[in-house]
Short mmCIF file of C-alpha atoms in Angstrom, two decimals:
data_model
loop_
_atom_site.label_atom_id
_atom_site.label_comp_id
_atom_site.label_asym_id
_atom_site.label_seq_id
_atom_site.Cartn_x
_atom_site.Cartn_y
_atom_site.Cartn_z
CA MET P 1 152.38 208.43 70.27
CA ASN P 2 154.81 208.82 67.35
CA GLU P 3 156.11 212.10 68.73
CA ASN P 4 159.82 212.23 69.42
CA LEU P 5 160.50 211.76 73.12
CA PHE P 6 162.96 214.67 73.11
CA ALA P 7 160.83 217.02 70.99
CA SER P 8 159.90 219.13 74.01
CA PHE P 9 163.59 219.88 74.64
CA ILE P 10 164.20 221.40 71.21
CA ALA P 11 164.67 225.16 71.39
CA PRO P 12 161.54 226.79 69.88
CA THR P 13 161.66 229.19 66.95
CA ILE P 14 159.31 231.90 65.68
CA LEU P 15 159.52 232.49 61.90
CA GLY P 16 162.89 230.78 61.92
CA LEU P 17 164.24 232.99 64.72
CA PRO P 18 165.15 231.49 68.13
CA ALA P 19 162.54 232.27 70.76
CA ALA P 20 164.60 231.09 73.73
CA VAL P 21 165.69 234.65 74.53
CA LEU P 22 162.07 235.80 74.85
CA ILE P 23 161.26 232.77 77.02
CA ILE P 24 164.23 233.51 79.29
CA LEU P 25 163.12 237.14 79.67
CA PHE P 26 159.51 236.17 80.45
CA PRO P 27 159.82 234.88 84.09
CA PRO P 28 160.92 238.26 85.56
CA LEU P 29 157.69 239.76 84.25
CA LEU P 30 155.74 237.45 86.58
CA THR P 31 157.40 238.83 89.71
CA PRO P 32 154.86 241.22 91.24
CA THR P 33 155.90 244.68 92.37
CA SER P 34 154.04 247.27 94.40
CA LYS P 35 153.92 251.06 94.14
CA TYR P 36 151.89 251.45 97.31
CA LEU P 37 152.97 251.93 100.92
CA ILE P 38 150.98 248.90 102.13
CA ASN P 39 151.56 245.69 100.17
CA ASN P 40 149.02 242.99 99.46
CA ARG P 41 149.32 239.41 100.71
CA LEU P 42 151.08 238.13 97.57
CA ILE P 43 153.87 240.71 97.66
CA THR P 44 154.19 240.36 101.45
CA THR P 45 154.60 236.59 101.09
CA GLN P 46 157.10 237.08 98.28
CA GLN P 47 159.18 239.51 100.35
CA TRP P 48 159.08 237.14 103.34
CA LEU P 49 160.35 234.24 101.22
CA ILE P 50 163.11 236.39 99.73
CA LYS P 51 164.24 237.56 103.18
CA LEU P 52 164.14 234.01 104.53
CA THR P 53 166.17 232.63 101.61
CA SER P 54 168.73 235.42 101.59
CA LYS P 55 169.17 235.21 105.37
CA GLN P 56 169.76 231.47 105.21
CA MET P 57 172.36 231.78 102.44
CA MET P 58 174.12 234.93 103.66
CA THR P 59 174.60 234.10 107.36
CA MET P 60 177.88 232.28 106.68
CA HIS P 61 179.35 235.08 104.53
CA ASN P 62 181.49 238.01 105.54
CA THR P 63 180.92 241.58 104.39
CA LYS P 64 182.53 241.01 101.00
CA GLY P 65 180.49 237.88 100.34
CA ARG P 66 177.23 239.60 101.24
CA THR P 67 177.67 241.96 98.31
CA TRP P 68 176.52 239.01 96.17
CA SER P 69 173.18 238.74 97.97
CA LEU P 70 171.16 240.52 95.28
CA MET P 71 172.69 238.37 92.53
CA LEU P 72 172.07 235.12 94.41
CA VAL P 73 168.46 235.99 95.26
CA SER P 74 167.82 236.99 91.64
CA LEU P 75 169.40 233.71 90.52
CA ILE P 76 167.22 231.49 92.70
CA ILE P 77 164.05 233.36 91.68
CA PHE P 78 164.93 233.09 87.99
CA ILE P 79 165.72 229.37 88.09
CA ALA P 80 162.67 228.55 90.23
CA THR P 81 160.22 230.46 88.00
CA THR P 82 161.79 229.03 84.84
CA ASN P 83 161.53 225.47 86.18
CA LEU P 84 157.91 225.96 87.27
CA LEU P 85 156.86 227.50 83.96
CA GLY P 86 158.41 224.52 82.19
CA LEU P 87 155.88 222.23 83.87
CA LEU P 88 153.02 223.89 81.97
CA PRO P 89 151.72 222.00 78.89
CA HIS P 90 153.32 222.89 75.53
CA SER P 91 155.97 225.01 77.22
CA PHE P 92 159.75 225.11 76.94
CA THR P 93 162.14 224.81 79.89
CA PRO P 94 165.42 226.68 79.26
CA THR P 95 167.10 224.92 82.21
CA THR P 96 166.97 221.62 80.31
CA GLN P 97 169.62 223.06 77.99
CA LEU P 98 173.15 222.34 79.19
CA SER P 99 174.46 225.37 77.31
CA MET P 100 172.26 227.76 79.28
CA ASN P 101 173.13 226.19 82.61
CA LEU P 102 176.83 226.41 81.77
CA ALA P 103 176.29 230.07 80.83
CA MET P 104 174.97 230.63 84.37
CA ALA P 105 177.45 228.42 86.23
CA ILE P 106 180.77 229.37 84.61
CA PRO P 107 180.66 233.18 85.16
CA LEU P 108 179.47 232.82 88.77
CA TRP P 109 182.09 230.19 89.56
CA ALA P 110 184.82 232.16 87.78
CA GLY P 111 183.86 235.35 89.63
CA ALA P 112 184.07 233.58 93.00
CA VAL P 113 187.42 231.95 92.18
CA ILE P 114 188.94 235.16 90.83
CA MET P 115 187.78 237.01 93.94
CA GLY P 116 189.48 234.36 96.07
CA PHE P 117 192.77 234.64 94.19
CA ARG P 118 192.68 238.45 94.43
CA SER P 119 191.81 238.76 98.12
CA LYS P 120 193.22 235.58 99.71
CA ILE P 121 195.74 234.10 97.32
CA LYS P 122 197.55 232.11 100.03
CA ASN P 123 194.35 230.44 101.23
CA ALA P 124 193.25 229.83 97.62
CA LEU P 125 196.53 228.13 96.78
CA ALA P 126 196.45 226.16 100.05
CA HIS P 127 193.36 224.30 98.80
CA PHE P 128 195.51 222.63 96.15
CA LEU P 129 197.77 220.98 98.72
CA PRO P 130 196.38 219.70 102.06
CA GLN P 131 198.62 220.10 105.07
CA GLY P 132 200.81 217.13 105.93
CA THR P 133 200.81 215.64 102.42
CA PRO P 134 203.75 213.25 101.79
CA THR P 135 206.29 214.68 99.33
CA PRO P 136 205.88 211.95 96.66
CA LEU P 137 202.13 212.59 96.49
CA ILE P 138 202.36 216.37 96.07
CA PRO P 139 202.28 216.47 92.22
CA MET P 140 199.38 214.01 92.02
CA LEU P 141 197.31 215.85 94.65
CA VAL P 142 197.88 219.21 92.96
CA ILE P 143 196.61 217.76 89.68
CA ILE P 144 193.59 216.15 91.37
CA GLU P 145 192.66 219.34 93.24
CA THR P 146 193.04 221.40 90.07
CA ILE P 147 190.74 219.07 88.15
CA SER P 148 188.20 219.10 91.00
CA LEU P 149 188.23 222.91 90.95
CA LEU P 150 187.79 223.17 87.18
CA ILE P 151 184.98 220.61 87.14
CA GLN P 152 182.81 222.53 89.63
CA PRO P 153 180.86 224.61 87.06
CA MET P 154 180.30 221.53 84.89
CA ALA P 155 178.93 219.65 87.92
CA LEU P 156 176.59 222.57 88.68
CA ALA P 157 175.22 222.68 85.15
CA VAL P 158 174.94 218.90 84.65
CA ARG P 159 173.16 218.43 88.00
CA LEU P 160 170.47 220.98 87.13
CA THR P 161 170.10 219.75 83.54
CA ALA P 162 169.88 216.06 84.49
CA ASN P 163 167.31 216.52 87.26
CA ILE P 164 164.97 218.74 85.25
CA THR P 165 165.31 216.65 82.07
CA ALA P 166 164.72 213.34 83.87
CA GLY P 167 161.54 214.64 85.49
CA HIS P 168 160.17 215.94 82.20
CA LEU P 169 160.92 212.66 80.43
CA LEU P 170 159.23 210.63 83.16
CA MET P 171 156.13 212.85 83.04
CA HIS P 172 156.05 212.51 79.26
CA LEU P 173 156.27 208.72 79.41
CA ILE P 174 153.60 208.35 82.11
CA GLY P 175 151.34 210.84 80.31
CA SER P 176 151.68 208.86 77.08
CA ALA P 177 150.93 205.64 78.97
CA THR P 178 147.81 207.22 80.50
CA LEU P 179 146.58 208.28 77.07
CA ALA P 180 147.26 204.86 75.58
CA MET P 181 145.53 202.97 78.41
CA SER P 182 142.45 205.22 78.38
CA THR P 183 140.95 203.20 75.50
CA ILE P 184 141.97 199.79 76.88
CA ASN P 185 141.47 199.58 80.63
CA LEU P 186 139.80 202.31 82.67
CA PRO P 187 140.90 201.14 86.18
CA SER P 188 144.53 200.97 85.04
CA THR P 189 144.14 204.43 83.52
CA LEU P 190 142.95 205.86 86.83
CA ILE P 191 145.89 204.31 88.66
CA ILE P 192 148.41 205.66 86.15
CA PHE P 193 146.72 209.06 86.19
CA THR P 194 147.01 209.15 89.98
CA ILE P 195 150.71 208.36 89.66
CA LEU P 196 151.01 211.19 87.12
CA ILE P 197 149.41 213.66 89.55
CA LEU P 198 151.76 212.59 92.35
CA LEU P 199 154.72 212.85 89.99
CA THR P 200 153.65 216.37 89.01
CA ILE P 201 153.60 217.40 92.67
CA LEU P 202 157.04 215.85 93.07
CA GLU P 203 158.33 217.75 90.02
CA ILE P 204 157.10 221.04 91.48
CA ALA P 205 159.14 220.28 94.59
CA VAL P 206 162.15 219.25 92.48
CA ALA P 207 161.91 222.49 90.47
CA LEU P 208 162.15 224.55 93.65
CA ILE P 209 164.76 222.33 95.32
CA GLN P 210 167.08 222.36 92.29
CA ALA P 211 166.91 226.16 92.14
CA TYR P 212 167.87 226.28 95.82
CA VAL P 213 170.66 223.68 95.44
CA PHE P 214 172.19 225.49 92.43
CA THR P 215 172.21 228.82 94.27
CA LEU P 216 173.42 227.26 97.53
CA LEU P 217 176.41 225.63 95.81
CA VAL P 218 177.33 228.94 94.18
CA SER P 219 177.06 230.50 97.64
CA LEU P 220 179.39 227.81 99.07
CA TYR P 221 181.94 228.41 96.31
CA LEU P 222 181.76 232.09 97.15
CA HIS P 223 182.23 231.37 100.86
CA ASP P 224 185.34 229.31 100.16
CA ASN P 225 186.91 232.23 98.29
CA THR P 226 186.03 235.18 100.54
#
């Protein structure tokens, strides 16, 4: 009970060396692959989900935008597996670190924006000034639109970090309450434990939804610039 509430968010170390890199590289090892002509049910289901997700995200893109399909599918698989592995006991969730989420958001956002300025510079610049804007408001609107553009990667990273961190903290608090009540009142313990199970199911859904939302927003930024 005296454990620091934020202890689970501290980056782990092995012999004084950061182990976050090994943890980040671990989820791709869980993705099954097949060397046979006929796949089993697990790989068939995995391929169906990948095709469904990529089709839903790529239908709005043109030919240039669809070149990002492999990157976006890899991104959603990585974030989803990382979030799900973080729900295991005594595990570390890299997506609770704002620095890592920024490291994912900034290059993807910058790549989409640079592509927009290279291929459609007139349309990219037109976003800074809506049509029919009164002349006195032009400088203010340009500043506002510039700030809204630059804040997009920060919003991506903060949204993912806040949602995953809040869920982990809530599970930690309810788990601690369940442990504390187990020696005081058994009926109350059962009620709190039921709430903990329901919250765990909700967190599994949140882990998958946040991976989808992060990738979908990157896909929308890409669509606006291609």
